[in-house]
Amino acid sequence: KQEQFSQSAVQHISVVNLAASAYEARMITAIIETRDHEVDLAHALAALVPAATEGVVRQVIVIDYGSVDGTRVVADAAGCVLIEAAAAGTDPLRRAADITRTDWLLLMPPSLRLSPGWQSGALAFMDAALIEGKAEARIAAIRGGTVSPGFRGWLRAPFVRSQGWLMSKSAYLAAKPSR
């Protein structure tokens, strides 16, 4: 009798884990590199709040390159994971990607102003990549505060000052192998 209970409990647990991972496949970690961008960081974090309340953004990591203003205070008050670039070694972005808890990364400068509802475009992009089975190879530019997938997004992205990138964690890690 005890064996039957143990087996059914294990089967139940594995079903719960599968459901959680399918949900997490559509969650984003925002990674923001900053140095003395206290006000810009506060605005960038405020733009992420609606997506966080919808469950799209799960984690925010701030990489600080030696700020002397209130940047660290803003990041801490918002509940961000703070990485000191000097202590992270040669590649703080790689370190940030390694510790993320999600399958998707939003790499953004603090000056990027996300448009209201940007997360709808991000979800559509992620869904399309997952359905096509090409999540490891798909990257979208974030320009003008919205997600710009495909060739046009790539083509116009170098001409946009404040831009970000949305990509799968596996695509980023494949492009930046550990040293």
mmCIF file of C-alpha atoms in Angstrom:
data_model
loop_
_atom_site.group_PDB
_atom_site.id
_atom_site.type_symbol
_atom_site.label_atom_id
_atom_site.label_comp_id
_atom_site.label_asym_id
_atom_site.label_seq_id
_atom_site.Cartn_x
_atom_site.Cartn_y
_atom_site.Cartn_z
ATOM 1 C CA LYS A 1 0.000 0.000 0.000
ATOM 2 C CA GLN A 2 2.825 2.361 0.858
ATOM 3 C CA GLU A 3 4.519 1.691 -2.521
ATOM 4 C CA GLN A 4 1.309 2.574 -4.395
ATOM 5 C CA PHE A 5 1.079 5.887 -2.552
ATOM 6 C CA SER A 6 4.720 6.687 -3.260
ATOM 7 C CA GLN A 7 4.356 5.930 -6.973
ATOM 8 C CA SER A 8 1.199 8.013 -7.342
ATOM 9 C CA ALA A 9 2.812 10.889 -5.415
ATOM 10 C CA VAL A 10 5.837 10.809 -7.729
ATOM 11 C CA GLN A 11 3.604 10.799 -10.819
ATOM 12 C CA HIS A 12 1.655 13.771 -9.436
ATOM 13 C CA ILE A 13 4.830 15.693 -8.697
ATOM 14 C CA SER A 14 6.197 15.185 -12.206
ATOM 15 C CA VAL A 15 2.950 16.493 -13.726
ATOM 16 C CA VAL A 16 3.169 19.606 -11.557
ATOM 17 C CA ASN A 17 6.780 20.196 -12.649
ATOM 18 C CA LEU A 18 5.868 19.868 -16.331
ATOM 19 C CA ALA A 19 3.114 22.440 -15.979
ATOM 20 C CA ALA A 20 5.439 24.853 -14.182
ATOM 21 C CA SER A 21 8.143 24.576 -16.837
ATOM 22 C CA ALA A 22 5.648 25.126 -19.677
ATOM 23 C CA TYR A 23 4.470 28.309 -17.944
ATOM 24 C CA GLU A 24 8.027 29.444 -17.308
ATOM 25 C CA ALA A 25 8.903 28.953 -20.985
ATOM 26 C CA ARG A 26 7.176 32.297 -21.594
ATOM 27 C CA MET A 27 8.821 34.274 -18.782
ATOM 28 C CA ILE A 28 11.522 36.916 -19.193
ATOM 29 C CA THR A 29 14.508 38.049 -17.164
ATOM 30 C CA ALA A 30 15.434 41.667 -17.856
ATOM 31 C CA ILE A 31 19.162 42.406 -17.678
ATOM 32 C CA ILE A 32 20.125 46.065 -17.407
ATOM 33 C CA GLU A 33 23.723 47.293 -17.547
ATOM 34 C CA THR A 34 24.239 50.607 -15.829
ATOM 35 C CA ARG A 35 26.681 53.126 -14.440
ATOM 36 C CA ASP A 36 25.397 56.276 -12.780
ATOM 37 C CA HIS A 37 21.918 55.972 -14.331
ATOM 38 C CA GLU A 38 19.788 56.349 -11.217
ATOM 39 C CA VAL A 39 16.875 58.190 -12.870
ATOM 40 C CA ASP A 40 16.973 56.206 -16.135
ATOM 41 C CA LEU A 41 17.008 52.953 -14.166
ATOM 42 C CA ALA A 42 13.973 54.028 -12.149
ATOM 43 C CA HIS A 43 12.066 54.766 -15.383
ATOM 44 C CA ALA A 44 13.157 51.476 -16.971
ATOM 45 C CA LEU A 45 12.047 49.504 -13.914
ATOM 46 C CA ALA A 46 8.707 51.319 -13.825
ATOM 47 C CA ALA A 47 8.091 50.272 -17.441
ATOM 48 C CA LEU A 48 8.674 46.628 -16.448
ATOM 49 C CA VAL A 49 6.079 46.655 -13.633
ATOM 50 C CA PRO A 50 2.975 45.959 -15.796
ATOM 51 C CA ALA A 51 4.740 42.981 -17.400
ATOM 52 C CA ALA A 52 5.793 41.724 -13.964
ATOM 53 C CA THR A 53 2.233 41.911 -12.631
ATOM 54 C CA GLU A 54 1.066 39.926 -15.681
ATOM 55 C CA GLY A 55 3.703 37.283 -14.970
ATOM 56 C CA VAL A 56 5.743 37.990 -18.109
ATOM 57 C CA VAL A 57 8.811 39.457 -16.366
ATOM 58 C CA ARG A 58 9.929 37.227 -13.524
ATOM 59 C CA GLN A 59 13.337 38.619 -12.654
ATOM 60 C CA VAL A 60 15.397 41.778 -13.159
ATOM 61 C CA ILE A 61 19.182 41.720 -12.940
ATOM 62 C CA VAL A 62 21.100 44.993 -12.786
ATOM 63 C CA ILE A 63 24.794 44.908 -13.671
ATOM 64 C CA ASP A 64 26.480 47.920 -12.108
ATOM 65 C CA TYR A 65 29.796 49.210 -13.437
ATOM 66 C CA GLY A 66 30.818 51.267 -10.401
ATOM 67 C CA SER A 67 27.990 53.768 -9.932
ATOM 68 C CA VAL A 68 28.511 56.532 -7.409
ATOM 69 C CA ASP A 69 24.949 57.899 -7.531
ATOM 70 C CA GLY A 70 21.816 56.163 -6.200
ATOM 71 C CA THR A 71 21.702 53.462 -8.888
ATOM 72 C CA ARG A 72 22.329 50.622 -6.426
ATOM 73 C CA VAL A 73 19.716 51.979 -4.021
ATOM 74 C CA VAL A 74 17.099 52.067 -6.815
ATOM 75 C CA ALA A 75 17.948 48.510 -7.888
ATOM 76 C CA ASP A 76 17.814 47.226 -4.315
ATOM 77 C CA ALA A 77 14.541 49.010 -3.517
ATOM 78 C CA ALA A 78 12.955 47.462 -6.636
ATOM 79 C CA GLY A 79 14.035 43.953 -5.601
ATOM 80 C CA CYS A 80 16.499 43.473 -8.445
ATOM 81 C CA VAL A 81 19.418 41.090 -8.352
ATOM 82 C CA LEU A 82 22.484 43.336 -8.313
ATOM 83 C CA ILE A 83 25.747 42.204 -9.864
ATOM 84 C CA GLU A 84 28.868 44.284 -9.287
ATOM 85 C CA ALA A 85 30.665 44.113 -12.638
ATOM 86 C CA ALA A 86 34.124 44.339 -11.043
ATOM 87 C CA ALA A 87 33.387 41.323 -8.835
ATOM 88 C CA ALA A 88 31.712 39.316 -11.617
ATOM 89 C CA GLY A 89 34.923 38.708 -13.546
ATOM 90 C CA THR A 90 35.627 39.220 -17.224
ATOM 91 C CA ASP A 91 32.051 38.839 -18.512
ATOM 92 C CA PRO A 92 29.330 40.130 -16.182
ATOM 93 C CA LEU A 93 26.635 39.663 -18.865
ATOM 94 C CA ARG A 94 27.493 35.977 -19.109
ATOM 95 C CA ARG A 95 27.350 35.735 -15.301
ATOM 96 C CA ALA A 96 23.917 37.342 -15.329
ATOM 97 C CA ALA A 97 22.681 34.943 -18.024
ATOM 98 C CA ASP A 98 24.014 31.990 -16.038
ATOM 99 C CA ILE A 99 21.985 32.889 -12.930
ATOM 100 C CA THR A 100 18.680 33.687 -14.638
ATOM 101 C CA ARG A 101 15.637 31.629 -13.712
ATOM 102 C CA THR A 102 13.843 32.015 -17.035
ATOM 103 C CA ASP A 103 14.229 30.855 -20.635
ATOM 104 C CA TRP A 104 14.130 34.356 -22.205
ATOM 105 C CA LEU A 105 16.396 37.379 -21.768
ATOM 106 C CA LEU A 106 15.594 41.035 -22.331
ATOM 107 C CA LEU A 107 18.921 42.864 -22.629
ATOM 108 C CA MET A 108 18.242 46.567 -22.284
ATOM 109 C CA PRO A 109 20.059 49.789 -21.481
ATOM 110 C CA PRO A 110 18.529 51.883 -18.695
ATOM 111 C CA SER A 111 17.670 54.579 -21.253
ATOM 112 C CA LEU A 112 15.335 52.257 -23.213
ATOM 113 C CA ARG A 113 11.739 53.437 -22.878
ATOM 114 C CA LEU A 114 9.379 50.505 -23.311
ATOM 115 C CA SER A 115 5.975 51.372 -24.740
ATOM 116 C CA PRO A 116 2.849 50.482 -22.768
ATOM 117 C CA GLY A 117 1.821 46.961 -23.718
ATOM 118 C CA TRP A 118 5.268 45.994 -25.084
ATOM 119 C CA GLN A 119 4.863 42.623 -23.384
ATOM 120 C CA SER A 120 2.126 41.606 -25.863
ATOM 121 C CA GLY A 121 4.624 41.846 -28.712
ATOM 122 C CA ALA A 122 7.192 39.967 -26.643
ATOM 123 C CA LEU A 123 4.740 37.152 -25.911
ATOM 124 C CA ALA A 124 3.754 36.928 -29.587
ATOM 125 C CA PHE A 125 7.429 36.726 -30.565
ATOM 126 C CA MET A 126 8.175 34.031 -27.976
ATOM 127 C CA ASP A 127 5.091 32.013 -28.921
ATOM 128 C CA ALA A 128 6.008 32.095 -32.607
ATOM 129 C CA ALA A 129 9.580 31.022 -31.847
ATOM 130 C CA LEU A 130 8.395 28.165 -29.621
ATOM 131 C CA ILE A 131 5.749 26.976 -32.096
ATOM 132 C CA GLU A 132 8.238 27.018 -34.968
ATOM 133 C CA GLY A 133 10.759 25.172 -32.807
ATOM 134 C CA LYS A 134 13.356 27.869 -33.469
ATOM 135 C CA ALA A 135 13.622 29.541 -30.064
ATOM 136 C CA GLU A 136 17.387 28.944 -29.936
ATOM 137 C CA ALA A 137 17.888 30.926 -33.148
ATOM 138 C CA ARG A 138 15.379 33.777 -32.818
ATOM 139 C CA ILE A 139 16.339 37.245 -31.610
ATOM 140 C CA ALA A 140 14.173 40.367 -31.697
ATOM 141 C CA ALA A 141 15.316 43.978 -31.513
ATOM 142 C CA ILE A 142 13.537 46.297 -29.102
ATOM 143 C CA ARG A 143 13.338 49.663 -30.805
ATOM 144 C CA GLY A 144 10.994 52.527 -30.262
ATOM 145 C CA GLY A 145 9.856 50.718 -27.133
ATOM 146 C CA THR A 146 8.315 47.795 -29.034
ATOM 147 C CA VAL A 147 9.425 44.343 -30.146
ATOM 148 C CA SER A 148 10.648 44.252 -33.760
ATOM 149 C CA PRO A 149 11.161 40.630 -34.775
ATOM 150 C CA GLY A 150 12.591 39.430 -38.028
ATOM 151 C CA PHE A 151 14.844 40.945 -40.643
ATOM 152 C CA ARG A 152 13.406 44.477 -40.428
ATOM 153 C CA GLY A 153 14.098 44.626 -36.728
ATOM 154 C CA TRP A 154 17.690 43.565 -37.290
ATOM 155 C CA LEU A 155 18.148 45.921 -40.211
ATOM 156 C CA ARG A 156 16.911 49.001 -38.380
ATOM 157 C CA ALA A 157 18.325 48.178 -34.943
ATOM 158 C CA PRO A 158 21.884 49.491 -35.518
ATOM 159 C CA PHE A 159 20.463 52.921 -36.329
ATOM 160 C CA VAL A 160 18.480 53.198 -33.107
ATOM 161 C CA ARG A 161 20.249 54.690 -30.125
ATOM 162 C CA SER A 162 18.388 53.143 -27.219
ATOM 163 C CA GLN A 163 17.725 49.592 -28.227
ATOM 164 C CA GLY A 164 17.390 46.285 -26.489
ATOM 165 C CA TRP A 165 17.312 42.646 -27.487
ATOM 166 C CA LEU A 166 14.894 39.836 -26.662
ATOM 167 C CA MET A 167 16.317 36.353 -27.096
ATOM 168 C CA SER A 168 16.215 32.891 -25.628
ATOM 169 C CA LYS A 169 18.722 32.183 -22.895
ATOM 170 C CA SER A 170 20.065 29.239 -24.906
ATOM 171 C CA ALA A 171 20.692 31.497 -27.940
ATOM 172 C CA TYR A 172 22.642 33.939 -25.792
ATOM 173 C CA LEU A 173 24.680 31.240 -24.082
ATOM 174 C CA ALA A 174 25.454 29.569 -27.413
ATOM 175 C CA ALA A 175 26.711 32.893 -28.811
ATOM 176 C CA LYS A 176 28.780 33.654 -25.680
ATOM 177 C CA PRO A 177 30.502 30.421 -24.616
ATOM 178 C CA SER A 178 32.048 30.415 -21.164
ATOM 179 C CA ARG A 179 35.757 30.976 -20.924
#
